[in-house]
N, CA, C and O atoms as a Tinker XYZ file with bonds, in Angstrom:
   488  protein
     1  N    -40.393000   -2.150000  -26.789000    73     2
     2  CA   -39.077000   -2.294000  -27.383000    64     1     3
     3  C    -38.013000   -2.064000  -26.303000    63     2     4     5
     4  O    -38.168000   -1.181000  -25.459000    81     3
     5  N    -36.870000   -2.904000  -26.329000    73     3     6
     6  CA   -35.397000   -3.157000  -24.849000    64     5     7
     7  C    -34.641000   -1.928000  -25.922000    63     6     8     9
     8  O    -34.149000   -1.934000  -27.051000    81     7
     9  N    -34.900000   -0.822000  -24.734000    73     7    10
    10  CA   -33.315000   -0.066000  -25.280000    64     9    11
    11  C    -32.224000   -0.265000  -25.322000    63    10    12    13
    12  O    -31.744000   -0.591000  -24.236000    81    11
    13  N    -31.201000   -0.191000  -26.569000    73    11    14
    14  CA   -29.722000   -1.134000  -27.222000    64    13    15
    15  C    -29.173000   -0.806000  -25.731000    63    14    16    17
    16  O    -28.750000   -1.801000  -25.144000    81    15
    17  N    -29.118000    0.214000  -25.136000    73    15    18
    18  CA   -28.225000    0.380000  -23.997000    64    17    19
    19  C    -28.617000   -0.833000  -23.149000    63    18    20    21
    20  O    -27.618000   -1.143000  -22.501000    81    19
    21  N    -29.362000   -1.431000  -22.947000    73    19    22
    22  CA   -29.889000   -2.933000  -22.011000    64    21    23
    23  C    -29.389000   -3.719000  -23.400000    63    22    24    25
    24  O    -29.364000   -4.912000  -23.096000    81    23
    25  N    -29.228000   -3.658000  -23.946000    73    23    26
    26  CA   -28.974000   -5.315000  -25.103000    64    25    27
    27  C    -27.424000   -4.964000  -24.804000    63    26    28    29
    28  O    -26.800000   -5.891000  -24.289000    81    27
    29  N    -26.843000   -4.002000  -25.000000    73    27    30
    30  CA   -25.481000   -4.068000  -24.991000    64    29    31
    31  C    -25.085000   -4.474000  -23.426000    63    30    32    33
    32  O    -24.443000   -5.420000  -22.971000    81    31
    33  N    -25.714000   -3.405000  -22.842000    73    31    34
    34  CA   -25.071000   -4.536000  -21.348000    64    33    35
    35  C    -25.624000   -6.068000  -21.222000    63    34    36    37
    36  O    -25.019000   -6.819000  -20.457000    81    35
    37  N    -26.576000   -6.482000  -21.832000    73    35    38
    38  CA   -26.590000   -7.873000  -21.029000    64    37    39
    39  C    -25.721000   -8.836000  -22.433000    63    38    40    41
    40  O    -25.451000  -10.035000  -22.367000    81    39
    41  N    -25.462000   -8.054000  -23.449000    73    39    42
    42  CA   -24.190000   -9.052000  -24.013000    64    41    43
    43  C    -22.948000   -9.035000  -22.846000    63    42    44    45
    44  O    -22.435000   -9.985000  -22.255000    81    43
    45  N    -22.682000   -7.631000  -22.756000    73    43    46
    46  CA   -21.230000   -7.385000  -21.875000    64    45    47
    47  C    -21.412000   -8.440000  -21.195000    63    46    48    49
    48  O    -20.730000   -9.401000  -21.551000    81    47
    49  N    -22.307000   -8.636000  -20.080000    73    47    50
    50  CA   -22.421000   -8.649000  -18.711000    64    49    51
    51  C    -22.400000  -10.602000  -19.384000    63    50    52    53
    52  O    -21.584000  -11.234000  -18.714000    81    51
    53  N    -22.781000  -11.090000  -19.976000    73    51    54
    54  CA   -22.773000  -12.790000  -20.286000    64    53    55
    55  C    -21.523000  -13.161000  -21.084000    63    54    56    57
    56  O    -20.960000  -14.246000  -21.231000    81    55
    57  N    -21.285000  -12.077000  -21.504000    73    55    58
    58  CA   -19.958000  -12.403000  -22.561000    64    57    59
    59  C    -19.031000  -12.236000  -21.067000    63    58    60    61
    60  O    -18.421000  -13.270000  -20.796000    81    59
    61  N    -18.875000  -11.304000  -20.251000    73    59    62
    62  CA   -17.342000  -10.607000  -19.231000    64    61    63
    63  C    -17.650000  -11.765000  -18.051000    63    62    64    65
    64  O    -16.776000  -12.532000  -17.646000    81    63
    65  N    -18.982000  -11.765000  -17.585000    73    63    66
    66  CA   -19.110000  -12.187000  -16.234000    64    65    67
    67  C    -18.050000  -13.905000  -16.850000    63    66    68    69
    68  O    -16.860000  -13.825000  -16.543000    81    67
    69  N    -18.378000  -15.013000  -17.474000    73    67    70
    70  CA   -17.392000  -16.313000  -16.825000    64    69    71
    71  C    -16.466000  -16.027000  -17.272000    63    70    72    73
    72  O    -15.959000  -17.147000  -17.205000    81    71
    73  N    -15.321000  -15.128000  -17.957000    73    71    74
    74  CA   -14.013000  -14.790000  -17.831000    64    73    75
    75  C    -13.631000  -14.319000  -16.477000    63    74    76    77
    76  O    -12.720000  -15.028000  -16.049000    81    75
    77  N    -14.029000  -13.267000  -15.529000    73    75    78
    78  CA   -14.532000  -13.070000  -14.573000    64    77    79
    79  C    -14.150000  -14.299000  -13.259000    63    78    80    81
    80  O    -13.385000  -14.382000  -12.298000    81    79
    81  N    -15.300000  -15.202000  -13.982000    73    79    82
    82  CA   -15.368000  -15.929000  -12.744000    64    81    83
    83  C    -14.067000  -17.299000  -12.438000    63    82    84    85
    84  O    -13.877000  -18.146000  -11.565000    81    83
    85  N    -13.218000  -16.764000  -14.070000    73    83    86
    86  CA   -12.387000  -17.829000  -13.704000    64    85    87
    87  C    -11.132000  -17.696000  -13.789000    63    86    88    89
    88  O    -10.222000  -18.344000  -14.305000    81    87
    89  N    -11.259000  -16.300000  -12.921000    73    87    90
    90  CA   -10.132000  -15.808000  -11.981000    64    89    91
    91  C     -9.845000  -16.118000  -10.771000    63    90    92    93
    92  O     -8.793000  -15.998000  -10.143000    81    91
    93  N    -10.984000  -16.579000  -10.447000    73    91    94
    94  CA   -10.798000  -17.826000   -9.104000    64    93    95
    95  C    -11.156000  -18.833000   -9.229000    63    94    96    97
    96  O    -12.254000  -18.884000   -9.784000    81    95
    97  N    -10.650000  -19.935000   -8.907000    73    95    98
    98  CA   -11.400000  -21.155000   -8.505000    64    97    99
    99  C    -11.593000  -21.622000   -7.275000    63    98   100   101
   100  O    -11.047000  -20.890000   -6.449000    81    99
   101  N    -12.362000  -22.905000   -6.615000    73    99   102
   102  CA   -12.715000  -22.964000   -5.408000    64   101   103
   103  C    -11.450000  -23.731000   -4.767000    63   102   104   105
   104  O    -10.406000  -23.680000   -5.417000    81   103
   105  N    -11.452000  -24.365000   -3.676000    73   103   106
   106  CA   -10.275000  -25.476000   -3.010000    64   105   107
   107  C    -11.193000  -26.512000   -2.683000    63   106   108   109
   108  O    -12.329000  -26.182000   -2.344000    81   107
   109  N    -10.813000  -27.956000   -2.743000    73   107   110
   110  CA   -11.095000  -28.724000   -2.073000    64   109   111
   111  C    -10.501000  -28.780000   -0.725000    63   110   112   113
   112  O     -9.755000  -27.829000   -0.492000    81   111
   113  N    -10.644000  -29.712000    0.302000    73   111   114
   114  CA   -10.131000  -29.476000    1.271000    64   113   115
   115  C     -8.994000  -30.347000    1.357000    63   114   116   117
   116  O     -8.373000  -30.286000    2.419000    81   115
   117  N     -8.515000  -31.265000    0.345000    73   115   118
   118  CA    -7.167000  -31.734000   -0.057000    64   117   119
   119  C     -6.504000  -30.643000   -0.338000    63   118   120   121
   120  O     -5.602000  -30.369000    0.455000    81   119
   121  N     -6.676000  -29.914000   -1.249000    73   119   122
   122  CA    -5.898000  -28.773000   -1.678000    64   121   123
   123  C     -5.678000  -27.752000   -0.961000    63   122   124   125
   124  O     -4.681000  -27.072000   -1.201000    81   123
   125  N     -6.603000  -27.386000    0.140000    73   123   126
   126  CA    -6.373000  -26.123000    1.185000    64   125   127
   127  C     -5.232000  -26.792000    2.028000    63   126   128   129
   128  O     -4.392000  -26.014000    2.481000    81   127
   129  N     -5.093000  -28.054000    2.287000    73   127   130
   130  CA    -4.524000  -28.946000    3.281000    64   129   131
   131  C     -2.776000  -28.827000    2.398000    63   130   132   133
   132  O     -1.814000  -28.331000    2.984000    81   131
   133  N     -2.712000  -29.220000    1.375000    73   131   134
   134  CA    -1.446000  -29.379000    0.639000    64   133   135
   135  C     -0.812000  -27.912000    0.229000    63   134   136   137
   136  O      0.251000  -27.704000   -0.356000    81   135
   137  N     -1.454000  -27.277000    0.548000    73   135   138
   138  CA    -1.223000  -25.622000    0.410000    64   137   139
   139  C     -0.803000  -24.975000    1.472000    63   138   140   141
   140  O      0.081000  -24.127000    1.342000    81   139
   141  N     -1.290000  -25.221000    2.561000    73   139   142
   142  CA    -1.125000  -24.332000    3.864000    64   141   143
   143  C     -0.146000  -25.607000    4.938000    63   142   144   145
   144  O      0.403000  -25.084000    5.908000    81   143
   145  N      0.004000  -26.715000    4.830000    73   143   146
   146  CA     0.878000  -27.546000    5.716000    64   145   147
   147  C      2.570000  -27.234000    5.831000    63   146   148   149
   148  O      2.852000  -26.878000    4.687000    81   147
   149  N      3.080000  -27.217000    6.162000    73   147   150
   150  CA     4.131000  -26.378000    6.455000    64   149   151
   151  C      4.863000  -25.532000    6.088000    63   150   152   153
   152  O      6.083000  -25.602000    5.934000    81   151
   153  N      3.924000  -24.363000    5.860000    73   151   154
   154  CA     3.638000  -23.202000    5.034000    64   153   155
   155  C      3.321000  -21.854000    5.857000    63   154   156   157
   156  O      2.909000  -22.055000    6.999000    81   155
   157  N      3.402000  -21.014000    5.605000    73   155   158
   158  CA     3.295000  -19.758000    6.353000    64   157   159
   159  C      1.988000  -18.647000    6.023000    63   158   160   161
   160  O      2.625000  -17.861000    5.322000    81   159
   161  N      0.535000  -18.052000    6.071000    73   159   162
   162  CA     0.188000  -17.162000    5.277000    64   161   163
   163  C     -0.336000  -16.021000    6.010000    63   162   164   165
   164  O     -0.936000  -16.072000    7.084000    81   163
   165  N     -0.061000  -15.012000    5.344000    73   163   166
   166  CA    -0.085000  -13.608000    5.464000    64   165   167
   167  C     -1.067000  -12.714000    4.651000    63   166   168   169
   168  O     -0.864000  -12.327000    3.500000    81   167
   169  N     -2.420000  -12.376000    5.596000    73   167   170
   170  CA    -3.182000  -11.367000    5.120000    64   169   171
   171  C     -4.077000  -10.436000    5.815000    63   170   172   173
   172  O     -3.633000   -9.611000    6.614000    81   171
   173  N     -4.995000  -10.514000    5.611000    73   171   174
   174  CA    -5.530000   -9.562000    6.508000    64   173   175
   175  C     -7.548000  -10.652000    6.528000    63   174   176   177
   176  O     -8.010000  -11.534000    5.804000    81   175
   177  N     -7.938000  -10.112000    7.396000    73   175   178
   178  CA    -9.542000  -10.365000    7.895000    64   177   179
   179  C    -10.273000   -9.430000    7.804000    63   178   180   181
   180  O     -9.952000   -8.296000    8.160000    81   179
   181  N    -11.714000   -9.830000    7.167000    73   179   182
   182  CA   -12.246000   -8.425000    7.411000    64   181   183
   183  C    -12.498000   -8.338000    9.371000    63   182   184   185
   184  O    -12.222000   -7.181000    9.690000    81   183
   185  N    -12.879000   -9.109000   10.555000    73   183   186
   186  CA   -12.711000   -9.046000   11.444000    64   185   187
   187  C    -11.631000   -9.155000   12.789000    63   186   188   189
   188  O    -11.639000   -8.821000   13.973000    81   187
   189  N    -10.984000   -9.632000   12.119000    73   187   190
   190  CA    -9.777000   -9.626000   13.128000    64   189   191
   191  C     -8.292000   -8.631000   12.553000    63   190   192   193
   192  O     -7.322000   -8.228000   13.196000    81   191
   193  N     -8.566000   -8.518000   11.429000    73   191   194
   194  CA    -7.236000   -7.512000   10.717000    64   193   195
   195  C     -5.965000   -8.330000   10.054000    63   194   196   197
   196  O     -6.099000   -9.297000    9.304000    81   195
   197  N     -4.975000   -7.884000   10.382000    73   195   198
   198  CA    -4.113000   -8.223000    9.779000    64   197   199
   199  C     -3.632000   -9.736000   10.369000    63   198   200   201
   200  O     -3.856000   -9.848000   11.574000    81   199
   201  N     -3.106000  -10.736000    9.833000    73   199   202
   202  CA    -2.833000  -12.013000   10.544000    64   201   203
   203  C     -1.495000  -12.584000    9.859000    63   202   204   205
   204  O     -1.139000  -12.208000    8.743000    81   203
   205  N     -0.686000  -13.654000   10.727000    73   203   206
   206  CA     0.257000  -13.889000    9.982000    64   205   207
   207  C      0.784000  -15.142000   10.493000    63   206   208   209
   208  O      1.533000  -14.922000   11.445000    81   207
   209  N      0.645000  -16.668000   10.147000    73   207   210
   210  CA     0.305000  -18.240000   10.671000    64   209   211
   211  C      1.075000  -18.901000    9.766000    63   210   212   213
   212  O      1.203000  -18.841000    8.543000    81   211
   213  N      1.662000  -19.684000   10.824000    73   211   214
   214  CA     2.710000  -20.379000   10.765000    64   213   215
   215  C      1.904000  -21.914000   10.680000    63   214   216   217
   216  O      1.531000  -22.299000   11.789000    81   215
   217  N      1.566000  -22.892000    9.475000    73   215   218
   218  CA     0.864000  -24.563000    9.883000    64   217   219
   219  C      1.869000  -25.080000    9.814000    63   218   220   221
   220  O      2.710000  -24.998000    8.918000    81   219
   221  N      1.887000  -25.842000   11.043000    73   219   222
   222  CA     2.662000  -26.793000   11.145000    64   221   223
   223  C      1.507000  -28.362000   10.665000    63   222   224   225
   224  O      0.325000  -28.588000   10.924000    81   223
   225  N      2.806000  -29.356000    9.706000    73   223   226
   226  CA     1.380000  -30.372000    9.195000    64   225   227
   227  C      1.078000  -31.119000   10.136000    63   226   228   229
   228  O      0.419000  -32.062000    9.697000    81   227
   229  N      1.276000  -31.198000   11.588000    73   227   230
   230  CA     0.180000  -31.893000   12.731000    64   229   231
   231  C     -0.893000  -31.392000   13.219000    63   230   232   233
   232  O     -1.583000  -31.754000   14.172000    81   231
   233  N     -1.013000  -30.324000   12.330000    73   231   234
   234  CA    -2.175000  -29.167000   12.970000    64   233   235
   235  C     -2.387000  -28.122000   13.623000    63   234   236   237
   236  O     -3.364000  -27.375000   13.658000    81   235
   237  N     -1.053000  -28.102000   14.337000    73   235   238
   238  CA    -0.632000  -26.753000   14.952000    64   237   239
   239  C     -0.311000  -25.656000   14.407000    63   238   240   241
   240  O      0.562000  -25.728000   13.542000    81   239
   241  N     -0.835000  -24.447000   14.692000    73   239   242
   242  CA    -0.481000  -23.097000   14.218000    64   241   243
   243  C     -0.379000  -22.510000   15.052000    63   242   244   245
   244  O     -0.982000  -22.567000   16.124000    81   243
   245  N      0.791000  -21.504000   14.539000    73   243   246
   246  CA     1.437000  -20.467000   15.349000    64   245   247
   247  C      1.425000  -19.056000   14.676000    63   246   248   249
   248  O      1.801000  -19.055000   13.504000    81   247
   249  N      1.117000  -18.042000   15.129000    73   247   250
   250  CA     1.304000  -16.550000   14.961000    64   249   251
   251  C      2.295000  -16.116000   15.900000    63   250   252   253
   252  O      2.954000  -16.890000   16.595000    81   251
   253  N      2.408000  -14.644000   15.914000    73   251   254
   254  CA     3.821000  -13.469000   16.423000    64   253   255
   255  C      3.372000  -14.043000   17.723000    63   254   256   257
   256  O      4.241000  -14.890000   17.932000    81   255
   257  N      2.529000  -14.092000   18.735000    73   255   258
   258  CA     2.166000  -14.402000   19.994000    64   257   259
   259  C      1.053000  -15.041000   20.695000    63   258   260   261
   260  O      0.514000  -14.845000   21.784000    81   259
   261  N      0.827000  -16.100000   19.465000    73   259   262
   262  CA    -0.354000  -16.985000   20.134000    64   261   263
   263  C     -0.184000  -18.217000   19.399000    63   262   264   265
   264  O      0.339000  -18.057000   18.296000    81   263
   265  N     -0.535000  -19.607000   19.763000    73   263   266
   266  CA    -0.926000  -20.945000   18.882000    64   265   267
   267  C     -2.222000  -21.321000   18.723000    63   266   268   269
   268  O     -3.020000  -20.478000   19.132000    81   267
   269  N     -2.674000  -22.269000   18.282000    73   267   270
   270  CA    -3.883000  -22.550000   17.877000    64   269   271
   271  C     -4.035000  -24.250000   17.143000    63   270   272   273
   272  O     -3.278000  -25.189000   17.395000    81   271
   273  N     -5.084000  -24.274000   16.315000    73   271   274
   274  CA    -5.228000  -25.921000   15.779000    64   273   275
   275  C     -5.632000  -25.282000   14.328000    63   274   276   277
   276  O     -5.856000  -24.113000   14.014000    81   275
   277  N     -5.638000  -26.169000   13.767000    73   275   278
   278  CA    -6.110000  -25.869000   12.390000    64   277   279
   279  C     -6.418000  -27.399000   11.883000    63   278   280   281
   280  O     -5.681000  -28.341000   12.175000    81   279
   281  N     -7.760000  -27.542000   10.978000    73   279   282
   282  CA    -8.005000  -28.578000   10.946000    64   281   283
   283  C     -8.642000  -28.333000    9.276000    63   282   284   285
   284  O     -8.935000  -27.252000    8.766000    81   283
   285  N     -8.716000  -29.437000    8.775000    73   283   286
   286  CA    -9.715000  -29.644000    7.417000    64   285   287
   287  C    -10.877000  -30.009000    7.242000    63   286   288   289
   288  O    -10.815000  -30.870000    6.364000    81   287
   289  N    -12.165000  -29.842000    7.627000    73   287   290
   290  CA   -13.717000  -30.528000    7.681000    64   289   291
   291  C    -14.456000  -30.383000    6.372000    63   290   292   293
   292  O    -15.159000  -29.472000    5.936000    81   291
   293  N    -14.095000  -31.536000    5.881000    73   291   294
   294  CA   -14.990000  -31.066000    4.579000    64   293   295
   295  C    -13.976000  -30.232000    3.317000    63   294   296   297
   296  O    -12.773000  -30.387000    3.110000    81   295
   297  N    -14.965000  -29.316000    2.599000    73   295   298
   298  CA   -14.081000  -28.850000    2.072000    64   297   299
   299  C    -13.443000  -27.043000    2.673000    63   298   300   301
   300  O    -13.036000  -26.032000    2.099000    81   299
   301  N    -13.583000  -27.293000    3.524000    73   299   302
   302  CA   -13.449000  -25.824000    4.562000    64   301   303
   303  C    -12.162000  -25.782000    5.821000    63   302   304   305
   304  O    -12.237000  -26.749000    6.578000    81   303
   305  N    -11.312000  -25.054000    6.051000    73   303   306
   306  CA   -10.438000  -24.838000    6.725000    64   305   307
   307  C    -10.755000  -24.159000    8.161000    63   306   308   309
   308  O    -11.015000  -22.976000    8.381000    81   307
   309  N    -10.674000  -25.100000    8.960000    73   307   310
   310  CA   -11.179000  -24.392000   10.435000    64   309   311
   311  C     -9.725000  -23.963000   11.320000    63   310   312   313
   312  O     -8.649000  -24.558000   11.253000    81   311
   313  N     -9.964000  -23.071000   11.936000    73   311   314
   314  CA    -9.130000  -22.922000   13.433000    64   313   315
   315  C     -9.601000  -23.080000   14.573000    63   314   316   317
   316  O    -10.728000  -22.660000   14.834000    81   315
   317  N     -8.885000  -23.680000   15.434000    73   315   318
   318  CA    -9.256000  -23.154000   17.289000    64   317   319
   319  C     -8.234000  -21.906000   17.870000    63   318   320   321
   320  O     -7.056000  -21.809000   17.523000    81   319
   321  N     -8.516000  -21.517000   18.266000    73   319   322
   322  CA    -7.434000  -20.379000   18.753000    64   321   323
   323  C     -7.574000  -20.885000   20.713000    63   322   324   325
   324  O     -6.635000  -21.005000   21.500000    81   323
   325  N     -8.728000  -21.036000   20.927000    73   323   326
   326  CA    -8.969000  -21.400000   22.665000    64   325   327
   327  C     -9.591000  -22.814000   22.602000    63   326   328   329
   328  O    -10.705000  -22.982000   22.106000    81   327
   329  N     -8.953000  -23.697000   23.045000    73   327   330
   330  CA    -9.759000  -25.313000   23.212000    64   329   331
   331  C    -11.085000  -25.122000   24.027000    63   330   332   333
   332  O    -11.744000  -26.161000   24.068000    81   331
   333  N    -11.622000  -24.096000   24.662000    73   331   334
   334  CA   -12.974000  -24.366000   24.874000    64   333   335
   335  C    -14.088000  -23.638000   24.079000    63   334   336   337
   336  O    -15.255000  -23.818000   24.425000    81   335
   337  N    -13.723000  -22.620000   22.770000    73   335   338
   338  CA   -14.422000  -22.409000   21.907000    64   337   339
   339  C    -14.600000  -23.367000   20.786000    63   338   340   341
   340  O    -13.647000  -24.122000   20.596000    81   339
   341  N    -15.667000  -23.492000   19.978000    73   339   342
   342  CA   -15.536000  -24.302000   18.608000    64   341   343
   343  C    -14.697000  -23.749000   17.357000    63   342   344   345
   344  O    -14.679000  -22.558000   17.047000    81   343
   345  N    -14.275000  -24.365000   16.943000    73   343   346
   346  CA   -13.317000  -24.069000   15.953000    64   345   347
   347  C    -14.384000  -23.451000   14.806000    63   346   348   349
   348  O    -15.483000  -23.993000   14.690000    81   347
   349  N    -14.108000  -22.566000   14.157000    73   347   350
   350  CA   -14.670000  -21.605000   12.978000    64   349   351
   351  C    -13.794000  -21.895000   11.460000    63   350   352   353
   352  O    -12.604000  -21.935000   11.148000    81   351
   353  N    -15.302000  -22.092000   10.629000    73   351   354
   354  CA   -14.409000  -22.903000    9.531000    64   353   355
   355  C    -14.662000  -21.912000    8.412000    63   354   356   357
   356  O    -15.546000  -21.082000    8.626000    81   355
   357  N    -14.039000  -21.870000    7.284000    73   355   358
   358  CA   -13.880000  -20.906000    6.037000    64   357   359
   359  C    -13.231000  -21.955000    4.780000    63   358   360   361
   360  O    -12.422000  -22.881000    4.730000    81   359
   361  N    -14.116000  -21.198000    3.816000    73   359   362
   362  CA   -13.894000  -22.290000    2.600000    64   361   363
   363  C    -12.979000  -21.157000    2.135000    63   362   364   365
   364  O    -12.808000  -20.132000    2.796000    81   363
   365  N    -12.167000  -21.502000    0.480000    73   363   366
   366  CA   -11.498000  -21.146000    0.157000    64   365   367
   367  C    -11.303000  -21.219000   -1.022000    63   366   368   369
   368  O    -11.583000  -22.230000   -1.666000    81   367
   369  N    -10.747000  -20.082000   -1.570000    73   367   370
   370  CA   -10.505000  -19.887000   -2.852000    64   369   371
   371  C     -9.566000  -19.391000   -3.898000    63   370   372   373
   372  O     -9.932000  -18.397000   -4.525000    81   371
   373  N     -8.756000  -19.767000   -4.101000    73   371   374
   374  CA    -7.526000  -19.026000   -4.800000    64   373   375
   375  C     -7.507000  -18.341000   -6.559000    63   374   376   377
   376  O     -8.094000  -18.869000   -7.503000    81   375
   377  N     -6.933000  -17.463000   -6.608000    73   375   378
   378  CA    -6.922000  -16.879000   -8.043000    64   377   379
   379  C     -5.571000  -17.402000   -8.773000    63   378   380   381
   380  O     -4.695000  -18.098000   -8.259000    81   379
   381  N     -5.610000  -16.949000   -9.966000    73   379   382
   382  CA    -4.445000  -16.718000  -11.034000    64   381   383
   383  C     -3.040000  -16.826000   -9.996000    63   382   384   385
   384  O     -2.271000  -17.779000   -9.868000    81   383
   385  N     -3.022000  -15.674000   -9.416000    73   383   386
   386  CA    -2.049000  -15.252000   -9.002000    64   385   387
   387  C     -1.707000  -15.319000   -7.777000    63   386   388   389
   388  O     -0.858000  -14.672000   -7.165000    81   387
   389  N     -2.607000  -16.366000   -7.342000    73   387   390
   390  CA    -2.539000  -17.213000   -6.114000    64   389   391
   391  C     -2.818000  -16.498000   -4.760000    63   390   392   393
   392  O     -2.420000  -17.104000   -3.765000    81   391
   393  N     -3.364000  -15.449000   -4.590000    73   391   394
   394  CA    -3.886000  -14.750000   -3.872000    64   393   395
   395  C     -5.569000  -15.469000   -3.112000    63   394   396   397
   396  O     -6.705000  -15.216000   -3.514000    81   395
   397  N     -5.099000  -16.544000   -1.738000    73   395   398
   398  CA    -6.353000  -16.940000   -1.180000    64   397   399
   399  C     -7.196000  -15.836000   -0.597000    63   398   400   401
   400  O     -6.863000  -14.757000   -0.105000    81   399
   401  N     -8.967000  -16.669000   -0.876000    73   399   402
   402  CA    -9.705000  -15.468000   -0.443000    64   401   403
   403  C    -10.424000  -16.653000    0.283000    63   402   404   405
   404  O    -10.813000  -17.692000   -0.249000    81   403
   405  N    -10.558000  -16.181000    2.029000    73   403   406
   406  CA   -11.346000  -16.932000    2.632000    64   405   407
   407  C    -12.839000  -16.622000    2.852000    63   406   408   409
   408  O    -13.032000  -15.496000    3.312000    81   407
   409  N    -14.229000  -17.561000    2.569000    73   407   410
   410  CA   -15.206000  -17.463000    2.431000    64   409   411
   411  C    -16.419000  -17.844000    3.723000    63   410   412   413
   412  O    -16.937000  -18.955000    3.826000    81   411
   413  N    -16.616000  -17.072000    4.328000    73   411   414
   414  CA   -17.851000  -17.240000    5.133000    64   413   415
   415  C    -19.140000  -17.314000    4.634000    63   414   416   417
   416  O    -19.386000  -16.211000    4.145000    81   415
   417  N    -20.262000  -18.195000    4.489000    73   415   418
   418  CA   -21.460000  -18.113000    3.913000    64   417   419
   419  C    -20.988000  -17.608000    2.074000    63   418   420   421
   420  O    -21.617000  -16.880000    1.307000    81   419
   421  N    -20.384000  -17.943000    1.974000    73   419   422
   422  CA   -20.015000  -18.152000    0.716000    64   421   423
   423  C    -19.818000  -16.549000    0.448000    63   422   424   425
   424  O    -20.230000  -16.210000   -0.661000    81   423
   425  N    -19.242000  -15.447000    1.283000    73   423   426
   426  CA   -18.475000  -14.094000    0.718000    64   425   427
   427  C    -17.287000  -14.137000    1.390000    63   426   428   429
   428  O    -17.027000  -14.829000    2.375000    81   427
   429  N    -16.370000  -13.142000    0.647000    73   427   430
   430  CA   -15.099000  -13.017000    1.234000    64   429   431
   431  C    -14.893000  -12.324000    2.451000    63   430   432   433
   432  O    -15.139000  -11.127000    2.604000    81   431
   433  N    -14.462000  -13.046000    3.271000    73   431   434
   434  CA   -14.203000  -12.667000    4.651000    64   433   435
   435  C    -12.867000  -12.272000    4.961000    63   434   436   437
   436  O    -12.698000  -11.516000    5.918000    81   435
   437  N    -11.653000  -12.772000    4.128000    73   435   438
   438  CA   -10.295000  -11.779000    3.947000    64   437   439
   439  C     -9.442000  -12.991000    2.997000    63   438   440   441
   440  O     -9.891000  -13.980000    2.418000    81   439
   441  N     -8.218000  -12.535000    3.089000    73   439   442
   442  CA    -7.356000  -12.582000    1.989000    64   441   443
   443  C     -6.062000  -13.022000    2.339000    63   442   444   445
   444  O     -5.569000  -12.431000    3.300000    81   443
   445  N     -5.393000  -13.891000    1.818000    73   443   446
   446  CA    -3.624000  -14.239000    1.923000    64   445   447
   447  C     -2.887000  -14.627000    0.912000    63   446   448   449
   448  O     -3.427000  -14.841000   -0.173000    81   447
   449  N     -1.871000  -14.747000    1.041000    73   447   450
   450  CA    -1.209000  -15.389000    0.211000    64   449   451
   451  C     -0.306000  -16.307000    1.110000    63   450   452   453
   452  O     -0.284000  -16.242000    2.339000    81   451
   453  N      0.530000  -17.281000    0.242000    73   451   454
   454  CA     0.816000  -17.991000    1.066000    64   453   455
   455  C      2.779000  -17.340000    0.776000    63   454   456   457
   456  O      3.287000  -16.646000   -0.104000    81   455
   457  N      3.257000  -17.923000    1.840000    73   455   458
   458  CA     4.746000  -17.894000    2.158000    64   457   459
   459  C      5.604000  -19.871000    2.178000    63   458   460   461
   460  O      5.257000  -20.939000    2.683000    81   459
   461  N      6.289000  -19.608000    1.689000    73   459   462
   462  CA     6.936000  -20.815000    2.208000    64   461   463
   463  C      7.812000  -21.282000    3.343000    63   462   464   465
   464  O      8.789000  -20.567000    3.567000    81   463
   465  N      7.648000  -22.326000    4.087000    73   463   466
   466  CA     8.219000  -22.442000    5.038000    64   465   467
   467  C      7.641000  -21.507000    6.289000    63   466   468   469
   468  O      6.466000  -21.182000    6.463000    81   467
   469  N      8.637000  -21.210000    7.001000    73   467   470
   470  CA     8.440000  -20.276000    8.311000    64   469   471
   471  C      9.520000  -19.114000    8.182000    63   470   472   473
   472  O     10.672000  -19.175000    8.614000    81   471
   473  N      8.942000  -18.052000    7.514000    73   471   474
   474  CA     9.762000  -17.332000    7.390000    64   473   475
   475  C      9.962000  -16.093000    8.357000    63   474   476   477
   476  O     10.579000  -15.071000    8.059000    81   475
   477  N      9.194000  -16.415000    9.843000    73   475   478
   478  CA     8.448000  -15.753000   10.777000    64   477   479
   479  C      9.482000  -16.340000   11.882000    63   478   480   481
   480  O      9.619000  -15.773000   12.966000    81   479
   481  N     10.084000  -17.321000   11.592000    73   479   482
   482  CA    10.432000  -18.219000   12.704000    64   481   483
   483  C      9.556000  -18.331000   14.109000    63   482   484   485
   484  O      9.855000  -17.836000   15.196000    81   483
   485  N      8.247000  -19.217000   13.734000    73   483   486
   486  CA     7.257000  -19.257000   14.820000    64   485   487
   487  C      7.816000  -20.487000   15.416000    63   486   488
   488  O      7.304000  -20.972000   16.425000    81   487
């Protein structure tokens, strides 16, 4: 006999989990593209920390003291930061409240939101 304490969580857990899950949805890479093109976003990485990028829509990006490329492959958002490294790509995902979460191997690798314009003056 399943003790009610296991029947009640696996109602919770099938009833909560797709409310849950559709607090985010994914991006195509039209939509990461029409989102971030001459647009500003501000968040943090889990490896590099805090960040703050200026797209310009020819592909160029700019931060407080460096430029870079930014490109669309697929449905994933890449950067170059040095033209002789390969550019590193991250899929993407936005919530409700529009808070992007960028995805490596499909976990969150950090977080932005977006700004309008250049409010950084890069």
């Amino acid at each position: 006999m399943i003790p009610r304490c296991f029947i009640a969580l696996a109602v919770i857990s099938t009833t909560a989990c797709p409310a849950f899950a559709q607090d985010y949805r994914s991006l195509s890479g039209a939509e990461i593209a029409k989102i971030i093109a001459g647009n500003t976003v501000q968040g943090t990485m889990a490896s590099g920390g805090p960040y703050r990028e200026f797209y310009l829509p020819d592909g160029t990006l700019r931060g407080s003291n460096y430029d870079g490329r930014w490109s669309v492959v697929g449905d994933t958002l890449c950067f170059s930061y040095d033209p002789k490294t390969e550019a590193q790509c991250w899929g993407a995902r936005i919530s409700r409240s529009g808070e992007i979460s960028w995805l490596k191997n499909d976990v969150v690798d950090g977080n932005g939101v977006v700004e309008p314009g250049n409010p950084g003056n890069f």
